Amino acid sequence: MDKNPTIIILKNLIKVPSYYEDDCNESALIDFILNFIKQNTKYKYVVQKVDGDRKNILVFNKPNPKIALFGHMDTVLPKADTKNPFTPRIIGNKIYGLGAVDMKSGLAIMLNLAQEISNDDLAFIFSVDEEYEFKGAQKLKNYSNFKPKFIINLEPTDNKILNGCRGITEFSFIVHGKSVHAGRKIFGINAIEKSVELINLFQKELTKIDLPNAGKTSVNLSYIHGGTLKVTQNGQEISGLGMIVPNYAEINCEIRVGNPKITPKYIQNQLNQIAKNIDIKVNNFNFKFYLGSMLTPKSKLKNFENTLKDLKQKVEYADISLSGFYEVQLLQEKWNSDCLIFGPGPIAMSHAVDEYADIDSIVQAEKVIKRYIEKTV
């Protein structure tokens, strides 16, 4: 494996720290990738400023390519227990190092294919800030002169096809009940208990509109702070006295969105209706963010499936309901491209101590993607 060009590139990528903290970001890796493109390929490129010296890189010869390969350059922070995170080590069939599987192995495949295949219908996109706030992908949405027909995001998937992702939103709101003496609880409305009931009923309603072959919507009640709201000289405060039925609760929720119908407006309307049915009031909705869902029908991926079959490899789809949000959704939403996520593994080592990538898995993923490109462009 020492002579495999993709593994050689991966070793060099691991050596370059690209996590985001006060003293580090993706800038050194950006320079490495730009130099590689200049020295080893015939592609043109555009550098898009995102935040300071953090920049996206778009590599293409024409603005409407048939295929774009997409990956992010940042990693999570190095873990205290990880040994030598920036020293690539090959032990058996594993290559160790921070970002080895998430997702510098995907970047290495992209760079090697860029030097092996010169075709105007092929493009490459490198983003920043995926592990943090998606600033790179949000900025890419503003690049309106670039619309690939099909995007392959080379995130780790254990060489399974992931044809979509659930959206995600986080929001807060307030629940109002009715306080009475705890000895006469039946005449009151416990805002804390009703908050839990509200979320459980809300989950049941969202489950009713789950879409076939898409991820299942799940609601996570992530924070609750409640008690009896009282007025003091300094304003309002929450009391936790046991003798009073609490009339107030502050709620924070996260939803993994499987159906595009579930918008912030839809969420508020549903919660207001359920709250009315169980004799409470809800207000002060505040959505911290909302990112939509993505789904490419399997009927549009037959050619990719056939590529796997050509190479005698198993055609297997990953479960969207067990996957997180992928920033390629932002590009699909803007550019209206068909998208899939496909890359090496093991995905279980993403963000893990002593992260590693499986070398055979890298080789396998690259063969599939290369064959698909050759058949398509």
Short mmCIF file of C-alpha atoms in Angstrom, two decimals, residues 14-340:
data_model
loop_
_atom_site.label_atom_id
_atom_site.label_comp_id
_atom_site.label_asym_id
_atom_site.label_seq_id
_atom_site.Cartn_x
_atom_site.Cartn_y
_atom_site.Cartn_z
CA ILE A 14 -3.30 13.72 7.80
CA LYS A 15 -0.03 15.55 8.46
CA VAL A 16 -1.79 18.91 7.98
CA PRO A 17 -3.94 19.96 10.98
CA SER A 18 -7.30 21.33 9.82
CA TYR A 19 -9.45 21.48 12.93
CA TYR A 20 -10.93 24.84 13.90
CA GLU A 21 -9.79 26.58 17.06
CA ASP A 22 -8.11 29.87 17.96
CA ASP A 23 -4.69 28.78 16.72
CA CYS A 24 -5.76 26.53 13.85
CA ASN A 25 -8.12 26.28 10.88
CA GLU A 26 -8.20 24.79 7.38
CA SER A 27 -5.85 27.35 5.78
CA ALA A 28 -2.77 25.09 5.60
CA LEU A 29 -4.82 22.29 4.03
CA ILE A 30 -6.34 24.77 1.57
CA ASP A 31 -2.81 25.67 0.44
CA PHE A 32 -1.90 21.98 0.13
CA ILE A 33 -4.95 21.21 -2.03
CA LEU A 34 -4.48 24.28 -4.24
CA ASN A 35 -0.83 23.40 -4.84
CA PHE A 36 -1.81 19.83 -5.67
CA ILE A 37 -4.41 20.99 -8.19
CA LYS A 38 -1.94 23.39 -9.82
CA GLN A 39 0.89 20.87 -10.05
CA ASN A 40 -0.94 17.64 -10.87
CA THR A 41 -4.11 18.43 -12.80
CA LYS A 42 -5.38 20.32 -15.86
CA TYR A 43 -8.36 21.81 -14.06
CA LYS A 44 -9.10 25.46 -13.41
CA TYR A 45 -10.22 26.52 -9.96
CA VAL A 46 -12.02 29.24 -8.05
CA VAL A 47 -11.26 30.17 -4.43
CA GLN A 48 -14.28 31.45 -2.53
CA LYS A 49 -13.64 33.43 0.66
CA VAL A 50 -15.76 32.24 3.59
CA ASP A 51 -14.34 33.63 6.83
CA GLY A 52 -10.91 35.24 7.07
CA ASP A 53 -8.43 32.83 5.52
CA ARG A 54 -10.97 30.00 5.51
CA LYS A 55 -11.94 29.41 1.87
CA ASN A 56 -13.88 27.00 -0.32
CA ILE A 57 -12.26 25.62 -3.46
CA LEU A 58 -14.24 24.86 -6.64
CA VAL A 59 -12.30 22.94 -9.26
CA PHE A 60 -13.92 22.77 -12.71
CA ASN A 61 -13.53 23.59 -16.40
CA LYS A 62 -17.18 24.27 -17.15
CA PRO A 63 -19.95 25.51 -14.83
CA ASN A 64 -22.47 22.73 -15.51
CA PRO A 65 -20.57 19.45 -15.13
CA LYS A 66 -22.32 16.09 -15.13
CA ILE A 67 -20.60 15.00 -11.89
CA ALA A 68 -19.11 16.91 -8.95
CA LEU A 69 -17.24 15.19 -6.14
CA PHE A 70 -17.68 16.99 -2.83
CA GLY A 71 -15.90 16.92 0.52
CA HIS A 72 -15.03 19.05 3.55
CA MET A 73 -11.51 19.95 4.62
CA ASP A 74 -12.02 20.43 8.36
CA THR A 75 -11.86 17.84 11.12
CA VAL A 76 -13.03 17.75 14.71
CA LEU A 77 -10.64 18.78 17.47
CA PRO A 78 -7.88 16.29 18.37
CA LYS A 79 -8.88 14.19 21.39
CA ALA A 80 -6.65 14.25 24.45
CA ASP A 81 -6.43 10.43 24.39
CA THR A 82 -5.42 10.23 20.71
CA LYS A 83 -1.80 9.37 20.12
CA ASN A 84 0.04 11.43 17.49
CA PRO A 85 -3.09 12.67 15.64
CA PHE A 86 -1.04 14.22 12.81
CA THR A 87 1.37 11.34 12.31
CA PRO A 88 -0.11 8.87 9.79
CA ARG A 89 0.49 5.26 10.78
CA ILE A 90 -0.35 2.12 8.87
CA ILE A 91 -0.95 -0.93 11.04
CA GLY A 92 -2.24 -3.92 9.17
CA ASN A 93 -5.04 -2.74 6.92
CA LYS A 94 -5.69 0.45 8.89
CA ILE A 95 -4.34 3.96 8.45
CA TYR A 96 -4.49 6.02 11.64
CA GLY A 97 -4.64 9.78 12.07
CA LEU A 98 -7.06 12.61 12.82
CA GLY A 99 -9.56 12.84 9.99
CA ALA A 100 -8.39 9.60 8.41
CA VAL A 101 -11.95 8.43 7.78
CA ASP A 102 -13.88 11.69 8.31
CA MET A 103 -13.07 12.71 5.78
CA LYS A 104 -9.51 12.97 4.54
CA SER A 105 -9.77 9.55 2.88
CA GLY A 106 -12.57 11.02 0.77
CA LEU A 107 -10.41 14.06 -0.03
CA ALA A 108 -7.52 11.79 -1.01
CA ILE A 109 -9.78 9.92 -3.45
CA MET A 110 -10.93 13.23 -4.91
CA LEU A 111 -7.38 14.50 -5.42
CA ASN A 112 -6.16 11.27 -6.96
CA LEU A 113 -9.10 11.15 -9.37
CA ALA A 114 -8.46 14.79 -10.28
CA GLN A 115 -4.94 13.88 -11.41
CA GLU A 116 -6.03 10.66 -13.14
CA ILE A 117 -9.12 11.90 -14.98
CA SER A 118 -9.19 15.10 -17.04
CA ASN A 119 -12.73 15.76 -18.23
CA ASP A 120 -14.76 18.94 -18.52
CA ASP A 121 -17.85 17.12 -17.23
CA LEU A 122 -16.13 16.39 -13.91
CA ALA A 123 -15.69 18.86 -11.05
CA PHE A 124 -14.47 18.87 -7.44
CA ILE A 125 -15.72 20.94 -4.49
CA PHE A 126 -13.83 21.39 -1.22
CA SER A 127 -15.60 23.16 1.68
CA VAL A 128 -14.68 24.47 5.13
CA ASP A 129 -16.50 24.40 8.47
CA GLU A 130 -18.59 21.24 8.01
CA GLU A 131 -17.86 20.03 11.54
CA TYR A 132 -18.94 23.32 13.05
CA GLU A 133 -21.53 25.66 11.48
CA PHE A 134 -21.64 24.76 7.74
CA LYS A 135 -20.28 28.20 6.84
CA GLY A 136 -18.57 26.80 3.76
CA ALA A 137 -21.65 25.09 2.32
CA GLN A 138 -23.80 28.12 3.12
CA LYS A 139 -21.36 30.25 1.14
CA LEU A 140 -21.29 27.79 -1.75
CA LYS A 141 -25.03 28.33 -2.14
CA ASN A 142 -24.23 31.88 -3.26
CA TYR A 143 -22.14 30.59 -6.16
CA SER A 144 -24.98 30.71 -8.67
CA ASN A 145 -22.92 30.09 -11.83
CA PHE A 146 -22.16 26.49 -10.91
CA LYS A 147 -24.81 23.77 -11.19
CA PRO A 148 -23.61 20.17 -11.40
CA LYS A 149 -26.16 17.59 -12.47
CA PHE A 150 -25.04 14.99 -9.91
CA ILE A 151 -23.05 15.36 -6.67
CA ILE A 152 -21.24 12.57 -4.83
CA ASN A 153 -20.36 13.47 -1.25
CA LEU A 154 -17.44 11.25 -0.19
CA GLU A 155 -18.25 11.16 3.53
CA PRO A 156 -17.69 7.77 5.21
CA THR A 157 -20.60 5.34 4.67
CA ASP A 158 -18.88 1.93 4.87
CA ASN A 159 -19.25 1.77 1.06
CA LYS A 160 -23.03 1.83 1.36
CA ILE A 161 -25.20 4.17 -0.69
CA LEU A 162 -26.82 6.91 1.36
CA ASN A 163 -29.40 8.58 -0.87
CA GLY A 164 -30.62 11.24 1.51
CA CYS A 165 -30.52 12.74 4.97
CA ARG A 166 -32.95 14.05 7.49
CA GLY A 167 -33.09 17.75 8.16
CA ILE A 168 -32.52 19.20 11.58
CA THR A 169 -33.96 22.06 13.59
CA GLU A 170 -33.48 23.26 17.15
CA PHE A 171 -35.99 25.54 18.82
CA SER A 172 -37.33 26.68 22.19
CA PHE A 173 -40.72 27.73 23.50
CA ILE A 174 -42.62 28.26 26.75
CA VAL A 175 -45.42 26.15 28.22
CA HIS A 176 -48.02 27.73 30.53
CA GLY A 177 -50.16 25.68 32.94
CA LYS A 178 -52.13 26.54 36.09
CA SER A 179 -50.85 26.71 39.64
CA VAL A 180 -52.83 25.45 42.64
CA HIS A 181 -51.95 24.03 46.04
CA ALA A 182 -50.28 20.65 45.56
CA GLY A 183 -52.89 19.07 47.81
CA ARG A 184 -55.54 20.00 45.21
CA LYS A 185 -53.50 18.99 42.17
CA ILE A 186 -56.55 17.82 40.19
CA PHE A 187 -57.65 21.47 39.88
CA GLY A 188 -54.31 22.61 38.45
CA ILE A 189 -52.33 22.04 35.23
CA ASN A 190 -48.74 20.91 35.77
CA ALA A 191 -46.71 22.64 33.06
CA ILE A 192 -43.74 20.29 33.46
CA GLU A 193 -45.77 17.09 33.17
CA LYS A 194 -47.83 18.54 30.32
CA SER A 195 -44.65 19.47 28.46
CA VAL A 196 -43.61 15.82 28.33
CA GLU A 197 -47.11 14.81 27.25
CA LEU A 198 -47.06 17.53 24.58
CA ILE A 199 -43.81 16.27 23.05
CA ASN A 200 -44.95 12.63 23.09
CA LEU A 201 -48.18 13.53 21.29
CA PHE A 202 -46.24 15.70 18.86
CA GLN A 203 -43.96 12.77 18.02
CA LYS A 204 -46.99 10.58 17.28
CA GLU A 205 -48.38 13.20 14.88
CA LEU A 206 -45.08 13.54 13.04
CA THR A 207 -44.73 9.77 12.73
CA LYS A 208 -48.04 9.73 10.83
CA ILE A 209 -46.48 11.72 7.97
CA ASP A 210 -43.22 9.79 7.63
CA LEU A 211 -42.40 9.23 3.95
CA PRO A 212 -41.62 5.82 2.43
CA ASN A 213 -37.87 5.23 1.84
CA ALA A 214 -36.98 8.46 3.67
CA GLY A 215 -35.73 8.98 7.20
CA LYS A 216 -38.14 8.79 10.10
CA THR A 217 -38.80 12.06 11.91
CA SER A 218 -37.74 12.04 15.58
CA VAL A 219 -38.28 14.62 18.31
CA ASN A 220 -35.77 15.02 21.11
CA LEU A 221 -36.81 16.93 24.26
CA SER A 222 -33.34 18.15 25.10
CA TYR A 223 -33.96 20.65 27.90
CA ILE A 224 -36.73 21.52 30.33
CA HIS A 225 -36.66 24.09 33.13
CA GLY A 226 -39.88 24.59 35.00
CA GLY A 227 -41.59 25.58 38.22
CA THR A 228 -43.92 28.25 39.47
CA LEU A 229 -43.46 31.60 37.76
CA LYS A 230 -43.68 34.47 40.22
CA VAL A 231 -43.13 38.21 40.11
CA THR A 232 -40.44 39.75 42.33
CA GLN A 233 -39.01 43.24 42.71
CA ASN A 234 -36.34 42.30 40.20
CA GLY A 235 -38.75 40.90 37.63
CA GLN A 236 -39.83 37.28 37.18
CA GLU A 237 -38.28 34.15 38.58
CA ILE A 238 -39.08 30.44 38.73
CA SER A 239 -39.74 28.87 42.10
CA GLY A 240 -39.28 25.16 42.75
CA LEU A 241 -41.42 24.88 45.87
CA GLY A 242 -42.92 21.41 46.25
CA MET A 243 -46.24 22.60 47.67
CA ILE A 244 -47.35 24.28 44.41
CA VAL A 245 -48.30 22.74 41.05
CA PRO A 246 -45.86 24.35 38.56
CA ASN A 247 -47.42 26.60 35.95
CA TYR A 248 -44.40 27.33 33.78
CA ALA A 249 -41.81 25.44 31.74
CA GLU A 250 -39.09 26.50 29.33
CA ILE A 251 -38.56 23.85 26.65
CA ASN A 252 -35.81 23.18 24.14
CA CYS A 253 -36.31 20.62 21.37
CA GLU A 254 -34.42 19.16 18.46
CA ILE A 255 -36.20 17.53 15.52
CA ARG A 256 -34.61 15.28 12.91
CA VAL A 257 -36.85 16.13 9.97
CA GLY A 258 -37.81 13.38 7.54
CA ASN A 259 -40.61 15.13 5.67
CA PRO A 260 -40.06 18.55 3.99
CA LYS A 261 -43.61 19.43 5.07
CA ILE A 262 -42.30 19.87 8.62
CA THR A 263 -41.35 23.55 8.47
CA PRO A 264 -41.07 25.99 11.40
CA LYS A 265 -44.59 27.23 10.65
CA TYR A 266 -45.92 23.65 10.58
CA ILE A 267 -44.19 22.87 13.89
CA GLN A 268 -45.71 25.90 15.63
CA ASN A 269 -49.19 25.17 14.28
CA GLN A 270 -49.07 21.53 15.39
CA LEU A 271 -47.78 22.33 18.88
CA ASN A 272 -50.38 25.06 19.33
CA GLN A 273 -53.17 22.67 18.33
CA ILE A 274 -51.97 19.86 20.60
CA ALA A 275 -51.47 22.31 23.47
CA LYS A 276 -55.05 23.49 23.08
CA ASN A 277 -56.27 19.90 23.19
CA ILE A 278 -54.51 19.24 26.51
CA ASP A 279 -55.47 22.58 28.13
CA ILE A 280 -52.14 24.39 28.08
CA LYS A 281 -50.80 27.40 26.21
CA VAL A 282 -47.50 27.64 24.33
CA ASN A 283 -45.75 30.75 23.04
CA ASN A 284 -42.38 32.49 22.57
CA PHE A 285 -41.19 30.13 19.83
CA ASN A 286 -37.58 30.75 18.88
CA PHE A 287 -35.93 28.69 16.13
CA LYS A 288 -32.15 28.62 16.53
CA PHE A 289 -31.77 27.13 13.03
CA TYR A 290 -33.58 25.04 10.45
CA LEU A 291 -31.86 22.82 7.86
CA GLY A 292 -34.00 20.85 5.43
CA SER A 293 -34.07 17.18 4.44
CA MET A 294 -32.81 15.58 1.23
CA LEU A 295 -33.82 12.53 -0.79
CA THR A 296 -32.69 11.29 -4.19
CA PRO A 297 -35.07 8.51 -5.35
CA LYS A 298 -33.42 5.14 -5.85
CA SER A 299 -34.84 5.12 -9.38
CA LYS A 300 -32.31 7.84 -10.24
CA LEU A 301 -29.40 5.80 -8.89
CA LYS A 302 -29.68 2.69 -11.08
CA ASN A 303 -26.49 3.56 -12.97
CA PHE A 304 -24.58 3.85 -9.70
CA GLU A 305 -26.05 0.54 -8.52
CA ASN A 306 -25.00 -1.07 -11.82
CA THR A 307 -21.45 0.21 -11.31
CA LEU A 308 -21.27 -1.65 -8.02
CA LYS A 309 -22.63 -4.77 -9.71
CA ASP A 310 -20.07 -4.46 -12.52
CA LEU A 311 -17.33 -4.56 -9.90
CA LYS A 312 -18.93 -7.54 -8.12
CA GLN A 313 -19.63 -5.41 -5.09
CA LYS A 314 -22.72 -5.50 -2.92
CA VAL A 315 -25.44 -2.93 -3.53
CA GLU A 316 -26.53 -1.84 -0.09
CA TYR A 317 -28.30 1.31 1.08
CA ALA A 318 -27.55 2.90 4.44
CA ASP A 319 -30.47 3.66 6.73
CA ILE A 320 -31.30 7.37 6.49
CA SER A 321 -32.90 7.20 9.95
CA LEU A 322 -29.54 6.29 11.50
CA SER A 323 -27.63 9.05 9.73
CA GLY A 324 -27.01 12.66 10.65
CA PHE A 325 -27.36 15.81 8.58
CA TYR A 326 -25.06 16.17 5.57
CA GLU A 327 -24.17 19.60 4.24
CA VAL A 328 -24.55 18.41 0.65
CA GLN A 329 -28.28 18.96 1.30
CA LEU A 330 -27.63 22.70 1.20
CA LEU A 331 -26.12 22.37 -2.28
CA GLN A 332 -28.91 20.12 -3.52
CA GLU A 333 -31.47 22.61 -2.26
CA LYS A 334 -29.78 25.49 -4.11
CA TRP A 335 -28.52 23.81 -7.28
CA ASN A 336 -31.30 21.21 -7.64
CA SER A 337 -28.71 18.47 -8.19
CA ASP A 338 -29.29 14.77 -7.59
CA CYS A 339 -27.04 13.71 -4.72
CA LEU A 340 -25.72 10.69 -2.91
#
